[in-house]
Amino acid sequence: MLTLENVTAGYGGGDVLQGVDLTCAPGTVTCIVGPNGAGKSTVLKVISGLLRCRTGSVSLGETRLDGLDPSRVLALGITQVPQSQALFPGMTVRENVQLGGYLIRRDRKLLAARYAAVCERIPLVASRAGDHAGNLSGGQRRMVEIARCLMLEPKLLLLDEPSLGLDPQSLAGVAGLIRSLNEGGTTMLLVEQNVRLGLGLATHGVVMEGGRVRLTGTAAAVRDNPEMAALYLGGTSAKETQRG
Amino acid sequence: MAQFVQAVVLGVLIGGIYALMASGLTLIFGVLRIVNIAQGAFLILVATFTWWLWRTTGIDPILSAVITAPLMFGLGWVLYRFVVRRISGQAASMSVLLTFGIALVIEGFLNVVAGNKFRSATPAYFEQSFRVGDILLPKAQVYGFLAAVVVLGGLYLLLTRTWAGRAIRATSQNPSAAALVGIGATATAALAFALGSASAGVGGSILSVLYPFFPASHYDWISRLLGIVVLGGMGSLPGALVGALVLGLAETLTATYGSLQWSTLVFYLVIMAVLLVRPQGLFGARLREDVA
C-alpha cells in the first residue's frame, strides 16, 4: 500500500503540494486528474524521489520513501514514466530498455531474462531493438518508456500523462498495455489530463486542485460525481456524455 | 601529387592527436555541461611532467602515458569531488570562471617549479621518419597518432560496451531520465571528469614530443580545443573527431600550399563559416527554449 500523508512540496519558494493525502492499494490503478498546475506530476516526483517533500510522509507499506534518492526508491520497486522526452535519443531501443535494469546490471542472467520477458510483452522492443530511440514515433517512444520501467518488475508503476501527444491508434496500444499490466498484478498510479481515458483505465480516481486532493473514490464514483462533471466535463457527467 | 598526399596524411595524423585532446573536453561538457577551460592547462601540466620524467629516467615520453593517464584520472576525480562539484547546477559562466581559475593555478605552479621557458621532449626518433614511397611520415607523429587511436578506441569501447559508459552517455543525453533508472549523477559526473582528465594525461605526453611548450601555452591549446568542439558540436564525441580532422587538414594543407603563419588562422575561418550555416556545430543538437 502506497500512502502519502499531509505532503507539502514545491520548487523554489512556494509549495505546489499543500497537504496531500493519498493511498494506492495493491493491484489497483489509481488515476489523478485535475487542471494544469494542480500538482499532479509533482505528486509523482515526490514519490519517485526526484523532489523531496517539505513536510508529511510517503510510505510503501512500512517503508518510508520520503528523503530517499531516486535509486533507492527504484530498488524498492517503484518506477516512473515521466511526462515527455524520457528516452536517451542517441541510444538504441535495446540500450534504452536495458538501462531500465541498471540496478540489476551485475546479474547478467536476470537482466537477460527480464529483457526477453519485456520483448515478449512489448514486441516493438524486439522489432526495433537496433534503432535509435530518437527515430521512433511518439506512441512507440511511450511503449519503450514503459518497457524500460518493466525491467525491474515494479510493484508500483508511476505513469505521467501516458496519453500526451499520442494519435488514437497509439493511445489504444498504450491503454491496452496498461490494462494487461494491471491484470498481471502491477499496481499503477497515473496522472492524466484526458479525464475520460484516465478514469476509464483506473479502478480509483483522485481529483486534485490547487495542490490539494478535492475528491477521491472509485473511478466510477469520481467520474459520475456532479462536482467533477461541473469542473471538468462541461456540466455533464462522463457517463451522460458517453450516452449522449 | 605526392606533396598533396603527404599533406593529407600528416593532417590526418595531427587530427587524430587533436581528437584525443578534444575528446576529454567534449566528454566533460556532455555530461556536466561544464566548459573545462583548465583542459589546456592539464595538457601542459602533463607535458611538463612527461618532459621531467624523460629527462630524469629516460622513459619514452609517449609511452609514459601509461603513468600520466592514471595520475590525471585521479587528479580529475579529486578535483571534481572537492572543487568542481560545488558549482553543480549553477550557471555555465560559473564553470568557466572556476576552471579558468584552476588553469591559472596550474600555470602559476608550473612557473614556480619548472620556470617560464620553452621545453620539448626529444627522444631518439624525434627527427626520424618512416618512408612510404615518396611520402615521409615523422615517427613521433605516427607514434602519437597510434597512441591516440588506441586511447580513442578504448574510450569508444568503454562508452558503448560497459555499464559505466552507458551511464555516462545516458546522463549526457537526458540527466533526469538517467536519475529515474537509478544512475547516480555525482558518481557519473566524477567518472566523466576523471576520464576527460585522463585523456589529457595521454594527450599531454604526446604533446611534449610534438610541440614545444611553456606554462602559458595552455591559452593556445584551449583555444584550439574549444574551436574543435564548437565546430563539431558541444558534447559530441563524433563531432570532436571530425572537428579535429578538419583542424589537422586545414593546418597541414595551408602550411603546404600557403604559409605556416596562416595555417592556424584558416581553421578559425572554417569554424566561422560552419557556424554561420550551422550554429549548433556539425554534430550538435540545436537548443530551442520551446523544447528544452
Short mmCIF file of C-alpha atoms in Angstrom, two decimals, chain B:
data_model
loop_
_atom_site.label_atom_id
_atom_site.label_comp_id
_atom_site.label_asym_id
_atom_site.label_seq_id
_atom_site.Cartn_x
_atom_site.Cartn_y
_atom_site.Cartn_z
CA MET B 1 50.52 14.81 -56.10
CA ALA B 2 52.91 13.26 -53.58
CA GLN B 3 53.06 16.61 -51.82
CA PHE B 4 49.24 16.68 -51.55
CA VAL B 5 49.07 13.09 -50.25
CA GLN B 6 51.81 13.88 -47.75
CA ALA B 7 49.90 16.93 -46.51
CA VAL B 8 46.65 14.96 -46.18
CA VAL B 9 48.32 12.07 -44.34
CA LEU B 10 50.07 14.48 -41.98
CA GLY B 11 46.77 16.30 -41.47
CA VAL B 12 45.05 13.05 -40.51
CA LEU B 13 47.88 12.12 -38.12
CA ILE B 14 47.73 15.51 -36.40
CA GLY B 15 43.93 15.47 -36.50
CA GLY B 16 43.86 12.14 -34.66
CA ILE B 17 46.02 13.59 -31.92
CA TYR B 18 43.84 16.72 -31.71
CA ALA B 19 40.79 14.44 -31.48
CA LEU B 20 42.23 12.72 -28.44
CA MET B 21 42.97 16.06 -26.79
CA ALA B 22 39.47 17.41 -27.55
CA SER B 23 37.66 14.21 -26.53
CA GLY B 24 38.12 14.98 -22.83
CA LEU B 25 36.76 18.50 -23.19
CA THR B 26 33.66 17.37 -25.06
CA LEU B 27 33.09 14.38 -22.73
CA ILE B 28 33.13 16.66 -19.69
CA PHE B 29 30.83 19.18 -21.37
CA GLY B 30 28.43 16.44 -22.50
CA VAL B 31 27.87 15.06 -19.00
CA LEU B 32 28.47 18.02 -16.70
CA ARG B 33 27.57 20.91 -19.01
CA ILE B 34 30.85 22.43 -17.85
CA VAL B 35 33.26 24.13 -20.22
CA ASN B 36 36.55 22.98 -18.71
CA ILE B 37 38.89 25.86 -19.52
CA ALA B 38 41.56 24.02 -17.50
CA GLN B 39 41.79 21.25 -20.11
CA GLY B 40 44.64 23.10 -21.89
CA ALA B 41 46.45 23.57 -18.58
CA PHE B 42 46.04 19.84 -17.87
CA LEU B 43 47.84 19.16 -21.16
CA ILE B 44 50.74 21.47 -20.31
CA LEU B 45 50.95 20.12 -16.75
CA VAL B 46 51.25 16.58 -18.13
CA ALA B 47 53.67 17.65 -20.89
CA THR B 48 55.94 19.24 -18.27
CA PHE B 49 55.76 16.16 -16.04
CA THR B 50 56.44 13.90 -19.03
CA TRP B 51 59.45 16.03 -20.02
CA TRP B 52 60.80 15.80 -16.45
CA LEU B 53 60.23 12.02 -16.38
CA TRP B 54 62.01 11.63 -19.71
CA ARG B 55 64.96 13.78 -18.60
CA THR B 56 65.40 12.06 -15.25
CA THR B 57 64.59 8.41 -16.06
CA GLY B 58 64.76 8.18 -19.85
CA ILE B 59 61.22 6.77 -20.08
CA ASP B 60 59.83 7.27 -23.59
CA PRO B 61 57.57 10.35 -23.48
CA ILE B 62 54.70 8.80 -25.43
CA LEU B 63 54.87 5.50 -23.51
CA SER B 64 54.84 7.43 -20.25
CA ALA B 65 51.13 7.97 -20.92
CA VAL B 66 50.57 4.70 -19.05
CA ILE B 67 51.74 6.62 -15.96
CA THR B 68 50.27 10.06 -16.66
CA ALA B 69 46.78 8.86 -17.66
CA PRO B 70 46.03 7.13 -14.31
CA LEU B 71 47.56 10.06 -12.43
CA MET B 72 45.35 12.53 -14.29
CA PHE B 73 42.35 10.25 -13.78
CA GLY B 74 42.97 10.50 -10.04
CA LEU B 75 43.58 14.26 -10.15
CA GLY B 76 40.38 14.75 -12.19
CA TRP B 77 38.35 12.67 -9.77
CA VAL B 78 39.68 14.59 -6.74
CA LEU B 79 39.17 17.96 -8.47
CA TYR B 80 35.57 17.05 -9.26
CA ARG B 81 34.68 15.72 -5.81
CA PHE B 82 36.23 18.59 -3.88
CA VAL B 83 36.11 21.60 -6.21
CA VAL B 84 34.02 21.34 -9.38
CA ARG B 85 31.08 19.58 -7.70
CA ARG B 86 30.44 22.69 -5.62
CA ILE B 87 29.19 24.57 -8.68
CA SER B 88 26.95 21.72 -9.81
CA GLY B 89 23.67 23.09 -11.16
CA GLN B 90 24.89 26.69 -11.32
CA ALA B 91 25.14 28.87 -14.42
CA ALA B 92 27.65 27.84 -17.11
CA SER B 93 29.52 31.11 -16.55
CA MET B 94 30.46 29.87 -13.06
CA SER B 95 32.13 26.81 -14.55
CA VAL B 96 34.14 28.98 -16.92
CA LEU B 97 35.33 31.16 -14.03
CA LEU B 98 36.16 28.19 -11.82
CA THR B 99 38.03 26.17 -14.43
CA PHE B 100 39.86 29.30 -15.64
CA GLY B 101 40.93 29.73 -12.02
CA ILE B 102 42.19 26.14 -11.95
CA ALA B 103 44.11 26.81 -15.18
CA LEU B 104 45.75 29.88 -13.64
CA VAL B 105 46.73 27.92 -10.52
CA ILE B 106 48.33 25.21 -12.69
CA GLU B 107 50.14 27.84 -14.79
CA GLY B 108 51.43 29.54 -11.65
CA PHE B 109 52.52 26.20 -10.18
CA LEU B 110 54.44 25.31 -13.36
CA ASN B 111 56.09 28.74 -13.44
CA VAL B 112 57.36 28.16 -9.90
CA VAL B 113 58.52 24.55 -10.19
CA ALA B 114 59.63 24.43 -13.84
CA GLY B 115 60.32 28.03 -14.78
CA ASN B 116 58.91 30.07 -17.62
CA LYS B 117 60.81 28.61 -20.57
CA PHE B 118 60.14 26.56 -23.68
CA ARG B 119 60.65 22.82 -23.46
CA SER B 120 60.27 19.84 -25.75
CA ALA B 121 60.99 16.15 -25.19
CA THR B 122 63.31 14.92 -27.93
CA PRO B 123 63.64 11.13 -27.87
CA ALA B 124 65.90 9.35 -30.41
CA TYR B 125 63.14 9.06 -33.03
CA PHE B 126 62.31 12.77 -32.74
CA GLU B 127 63.89 13.66 -36.09
CA GLN B 128 63.38 10.30 -37.82
CA SER B 129 60.72 9.39 -40.37
CA PHE B 130 59.14 6.36 -41.96
CA ARG B 131 59.37 6.39 -45.74
CA VAL B 132 56.38 5.00 -47.65
CA GLY B 133 57.06 5.51 -51.37
CA ASP B 134 57.53 9.24 -51.83
CA ILE B 135 55.87 10.05 -48.55
CA LEU B 136 57.75 10.79 -45.35
CA LEU B 137 55.94 10.11 -42.10
CA PRO B 138 57.61 11.59 -38.99
CA LYS B 139 57.94 8.79 -36.43
CA ALA B 140 56.87 10.99 -33.50
CA GLN B 141 53.59 11.88 -35.22
CA VAL B 142 52.95 8.28 -36.23
CA TYR B 143 53.54 7.03 -32.66
CA GLY B 144 51.43 9.86 -31.25
CA PHE B 145 48.65 9.08 -33.71
CA LEU B 146 48.74 5.36 -32.85
CA ALA B 147 48.55 6.17 -29.13
CA ALA B 148 45.60 8.48 -29.81
CA VAL B 149 43.83 5.79 -31.86
CA VAL B 150 44.33 3.20 -29.12
CA VAL B 151 43.00 5.56 -26.42
CA LEU B 152 40.06 6.79 -28.52
CA GLY B 153 39.22 3.16 -29.40
CA GLY B 154 39.35 2.25 -25.72
CA LEU B 155 37.16 5.22 -24.88
CA TYR B 156 34.66 4.17 -27.55
CA LEU B 157 34.52 0.63 -26.18
CA LEU B 158 34.17 1.93 -22.65
CA LEU B 159 31.30 4.22 -23.62
CA THR B 160 29.42 1.62 -25.67
CA ARG B 161 30.21 -1.75 -24.04
CA THR B 162 30.30 -1.05 -20.31
CA TRP B 163 27.61 -0.02 -17.85
CA ALA B 164 29.77 2.89 -16.68
CA GLY B 165 29.97 4.10 -20.27
CA ARG B 166 26.24 3.70 -20.83
CA ALA B 167 25.65 5.66 -17.62
CA ILE B 168 27.87 8.47 -18.97
CA ARG B 169 26.06 8.53 -22.33
CA ALA B 170 22.65 8.34 -20.68
CA THR B 171 23.45 11.23 -18.32
CA SER B 172 24.82 13.23 -21.23
CA GLN B 173 21.64 12.71 -23.30
CA ASN B 174 18.96 13.01 -20.62
CA PRO B 175 20.05 13.67 -17.00
CA SER B 176 16.58 13.41 -15.41
CA ALA B 177 15.77 10.15 -17.20
CA ALA B 178 19.17 8.81 -16.11
CA ALA B 179 18.24 9.54 -12.48
CA LEU B 180 14.94 7.71 -12.97
CA VAL B 181 16.71 4.48 -13.97
CA GLY B 182 18.97 4.69 -10.93
CA ILE B 183 22.13 6.21 -12.39
CA GLY B 184 23.88 8.26 -9.70
CA ALA B 185 24.51 11.78 -11.03
CA THR B 186 27.50 12.56 -8.81
CA ALA B 187 29.37 9.31 -9.42
CA THR B 188 28.79 9.57 -13.18
CA ALA B 189 29.90 13.20 -13.30
CA ALA B 190 33.04 12.36 -11.30
CA LEU B 191 33.82 9.49 -13.68
CA ALA B 192 33.33 11.71 -16.75
CA PHE B 193 35.55 14.45 -15.32
CA ALA B 194 38.20 11.88 -14.38
CA LEU B 195 38.10 10.26 -17.84
CA GLY B 196 38.28 13.67 -19.52
CA SER B 197 41.33 14.49 -17.40
CA ALA B 198 42.90 11.09 -18.16
CA SER B 199 42.59 11.77 -21.89
CA ALA B 200 44.59 14.95 -21.24
CA GLY B 201 47.08 12.67 -19.50
CA VAL B 202 47.74 10.85 -22.77
CA GLY B 203 47.38 13.99 -24.89
CA GLY B 204 49.90 15.90 -22.77
CA SER B 205 52.50 13.14 -23.08
CA ILE B 206 52.16 13.18 -26.88
CA LEU B 207 52.23 16.99 -26.90
CA SER B 208 55.58 17.01 -25.06
CA VAL B 209 57.22 15.42 -28.11
CA LEU B 210 55.36 17.11 -30.95
CA TYR B 211 55.11 20.72 -29.80
CA PRO B 212 57.42 22.96 -27.79
CA PHE B 213 55.57 24.25 -24.72
CA PHE B 214 55.89 26.56 -21.75
CA PRO B 215 53.50 27.18 -18.82
CA ALA B 216 51.33 29.77 -20.62
CA SER B 217 50.96 27.57 -23.74
CA HIS B 218 47.65 26.39 -22.32
CA TYR B 219 45.92 29.52 -23.70
CA ASP B 220 46.85 28.46 -27.22
CA TRP B 221 45.76 24.87 -26.62
CA ILE B 222 42.41 25.62 -25.01
CA SER B 223 41.65 27.91 -27.98
CA ARG B 224 42.30 25.07 -30.40
CA LEU B 225 40.37 22.53 -28.35
CA LEU B 226 37.39 24.85 -27.91
CA GLY B 227 37.49 25.54 -31.64
CA ILE B 228 37.36 21.80 -32.35
CA VAL B 229 34.43 21.06 -30.04
CA VAL B 230 32.48 24.14 -31.16
CA LEU B 231 32.98 23.12 -34.79
CA GLY B 232 31.95 19.52 -34.10
CA GLY B 233 29.09 20.41 -31.74
CA MET B 234 29.50 20.82 -27.98
CA GLY B 235 29.30 17.46 -26.20
CA SER B 236 29.50 15.32 -29.35
CA LEU B 237 32.41 12.85 -29.49
CA PRO B 238 31.99 12.10 -33.22
CA GLY B 239 31.82 15.87 -33.70
CA ALA B 240 35.13 16.31 -31.88
CA LEU B 241 36.69 13.66 -34.12
CA VAL B 242 35.54 15.39 -37.31
CA GLY B 243 36.38 18.87 -35.95
CA ALA B 244 39.88 17.68 -35.07
CA LEU B 245 40.44 16.18 -38.53
CA VAL B 246 39.28 19.45 -40.13
CA LEU B 247 41.75 21.38 -37.95
CA GLY B 248 44.58 18.96 -38.76
CA LEU B 249 43.91 19.08 -42.51
CA ALA B 250 43.41 22.87 -42.52
CA GLU B 251 46.76 23.32 -40.81
CA THR B 252 48.81 20.99 -43.00
CA LEU B 253 47.21 21.93 -46.33
CA THR B 254 47.57 25.66 -45.60
CA ALA B 255 51.14 25.18 -44.43
CA THR B 256 51.92 23.20 -47.60
CA TYR B 257 50.24 25.41 -50.18
CA GLY B 258 50.05 28.73 -48.35
CA SER B 259 52.15 29.78 -45.43
CA LEU B 260 52.83 28.50 -41.94
CA GLN B 261 51.57 31.75 -40.43
CA TRP B 262 48.12 31.26 -41.97
CA SER B 263 47.77 27.58 -41.06
CA THR B 264 46.00 28.05 -37.71
CA LEU B 265 44.00 31.08 -38.82
CA VAL B 266 42.42 29.10 -41.66
CA PHE B 267 40.88 26.71 -39.14
CA TYR B 268 39.14 29.56 -37.34
CA LEU B 269 37.86 30.87 -40.67
CA VAL B 270 36.41 27.38 -41.30
CA ILE B 271 34.72 27.48 -37.87
CA MET B 272 33.18 30.88 -38.62
CA ALA B 273 31.90 29.67 -41.98
CA VAL B 274 30.39 26.48 -40.50
CA LEU B 275 28.78 28.29 -37.58
CA LEU B 276 27.13 30.77 -39.94
CA VAL B 277 25.33 27.82 -41.56
CA ARG B 278 25.01 25.50 -38.54
CA PRO B 279 25.18 27.48 -35.26
CA GLN B 280 24.99 24.20 -33.31
CA GLY B 281 28.16 22.88 -34.99
CA LEU B 282 28.44 19.88 -37.29
CA PHE B 283 27.04 17.24 -34.90
CA GLY B 284 25.50 19.34 -32.12
CA ALA B 285 21.83 19.31 -31.16
CA ARG B 286 20.17 22.66 -31.65
CA LEU B 287 18.89 24.01 -28.36
CA ARG B 288 15.48 25.59 -28.53
CA GLU B 289 13.82 27.06 -25.49
CA ASP B 290 10.41 25.77 -26.55
CA VAL B 291 11.52 22.13 -26.49
CA ALA B 292 14.19 22.28 -23.79
#
